């Protein structure tokens, strides 16, 4: 069986990838939409600046840590993500309600811009801020 990588859309918007060299076209319709993609195809896509930026900024997310290590996204030997941090809905709720302000500020410094925007959208949609 071929190895597949599950890629998840982390935006509240439609996201698409088109690669003419492999003939692959994929479209994620909404936040949380997951699409399995062959590992070999992901390896090829990682050479494209646009796709790599979508992964590095957190627009598209690969959940499996071993896949991220094998693709060079996370350092070899790590046991938790250090380069690409994506907030789950649960973590966003914690940040908006129970986390001390200093911890909140520290975490915001480490997040990519897309994740900060997602947190702002979450806060507005769930009436966590004015």
mmCIF file of N, CA, C and O in Angstrom, residues 1 3 9 19 27 35 43 63-64 69-70 84-85 90 92 103 116 120 123:
data_model
loop_
_atom_site.group_PDB
_atom_site.id
_atom_site.type_symbol
_atom_site.label_atom_id
_atom_site.label_comp_id
_atom_site.label_asym_id
_atom_site.label_seq_id
_atom_site.Cartn_x
_atom_site.Cartn_y
_atom_site.Cartn_z
ATOM 1 N N UNK A 1 0.840 -1.185 0.000
ATOM 2 C CA UNK A 1 0.000 0.000 0.000
ATOM 3 C C UNK A 1 0.883 1.245 0.000
ATOM 4 O O UNK A 1 1.858 1.338 0.732
ATOM 5 N N UNK A 3 2.064 5.019 0.705
ATOM 6 C CA UNK A 3 1.974 5.922 1.849
ATOM 7 C C UNK A 3 1.215 7.172 1.438
ATOM 8 O O UNK A 3 1.480 7.763 0.394
ATOM 9 N N UNK A 9 -7.198 21.644 5.536
ATOM 10 C CA UNK A 9 -7.365 23.094 5.355
ATOM 11 C C UNK A 9 -7.619 23.718 6.721
ATOM 12 O O UNK A 9 -8.531 23.308 7.439
ATOM 13 N N UNK A 19 -0.816 21.360 -9.665
ATOM 14 C CA UNK A 19 0.575 21.098 -10.034
ATOM 15 C C UNK A 19 0.600 20.496 -11.426
ATOM 16 O O UNK A 19 0.154 19.367 -11.631
ATOM 17 N N UNK A 27 -8.684 20.482 -4.103
ATOM 18 C CA UNK A 27 -9.398 21.638 -3.579
ATOM 19 C C UNK A 27 -9.990 21.278 -2.217
ATOM 20 O O UNK A 27 -10.728 20.306 -2.084
ATOM 21 N N UNK A 35 -7.782 15.919 2.956
ATOM 22 C CA UNK A 35 -7.606 15.189 1.701
ATOM 23 C C UNK A 35 -6.329 14.351 1.809
ATOM 24 O O UNK A 35 -5.266 14.880 2.140
ATOM 25 N N UNK A 43 6.046 15.233 -1.612
ATOM 26 C CA UNK A 43 7.481 15.521 -1.752
ATOM 27 C C UNK A 43 7.737 16.443 -2.939
ATOM 28 O O UNK A 43 8.527 17.385 -2.841
ATOM 29 N N UNK A 63 -0.908 16.751 9.881
ATOM 30 C CA UNK A 63 -1.002 16.437 11.298
ATOM 31 C C UNK A 63 0.036 15.426 11.756
ATOM 32 O O UNK A 63 0.579 15.528 12.846
ATOM 33 N N UNK A 64 0.335 14.431 10.919
ATOM 34 C CA UNK A 64 1.240 13.359 11.304
ATOM 35 C C UNK A 64 2.671 13.883 11.436
ATOM 36 O O UNK A 64 3.272 14.338 10.470
ATOM 37 N N UNK A 69 8.411 15.258 9.608
ATOM 38 C CA UNK A 69 9.851 15.043 9.763
ATOM 39 C C UNK A 69 10.441 14.520 8.455
ATOM 40 O O UNK A 69 11.459 15.011 7.975
ATOM 41 N N UNK A 70 9.776 13.528 7.850
ATOM 42 C CA UNK A 70 10.263 12.938 6.603
ATOM 43 C C UNK A 70 10.275 13.938 5.449
ATOM 44 O O UNK A 70 11.080 13.830 4.531
ATOM 45 N N UNK A 84 6.043 24.469 12.861
ATOM 46 C CA UNK A 84 4.700 24.833 12.399
ATOM 47 C C UNK A 84 3.712 24.489 13.496
ATOM 48 O O UNK A 84 3.490 23.329 13.812
ATOM 49 N N UNK A 85 3.152 25.517 14.093
ATOM 50 C CA UNK A 85 2.193 25.341 15.181
ATOM 51 C C UNK A 85 0.833 25.808 14.684
ATOM 52 O O UNK A 85 0.689 26.931 14.214
ATOM 53 N N UNK A 90 -10.053 23.873 20.389
ATOM 54 C CA UNK A 90 -9.940 23.757 21.847
ATOM 55 C C UNK A 90 -8.865 24.710 22.374
ATOM 56 O O UNK A 90 -9.074 25.415 23.360
ATOM 57 N N UNK A 92 -7.742 27.432 20.908
ATOM 58 C CA UNK A 92 -8.197 28.812 20.737
ATOM 59 C C UNK A 92 -9.131 29.206 21.875
ATOM 60 O O UNK A 92 -9.036 30.322 22.393
ATOM 61 N N UNK A 103 1.230 34.372 28.992
ATOM 62 C CA UNK A 103 1.352 33.143 28.199
ATOM 63 C C UNK A 103 0.719 33.370 26.829
ATOM 64 O O UNK A 103 1.266 32.956 25.806
ATOM 65 N N UNK A 116 -2.774 33.547 13.696
ATOM 66 C CA UNK A 116 -3.245 34.708 14.464
ATOM 67 C C UNK A 116 -4.575 35.202 13.883
ATOM 68 O O UNK A 116 -5.520 35.483 14.623
ATOM 69 N N UNK A 120 -8.258 35.474 15.704
ATOM 70 C CA UNK A 120 -9.090 36.688 15.697
ATOM 71 C C UNK A 120 -10.487 36.366 15.181
ATOM 72 O O UNK A 120 -11.494 36.763 15.773
ATOM 73 N N UNK A 123 -12.391 34.444 17.785
ATOM 74 C CA UNK A 123 -12.837 35.312 18.872
ATOM 75 C C UNK A 123 -14.060 36.137 18.481
ATOM 76 O O UNK A 123 -15.007 36.267 19.241
#
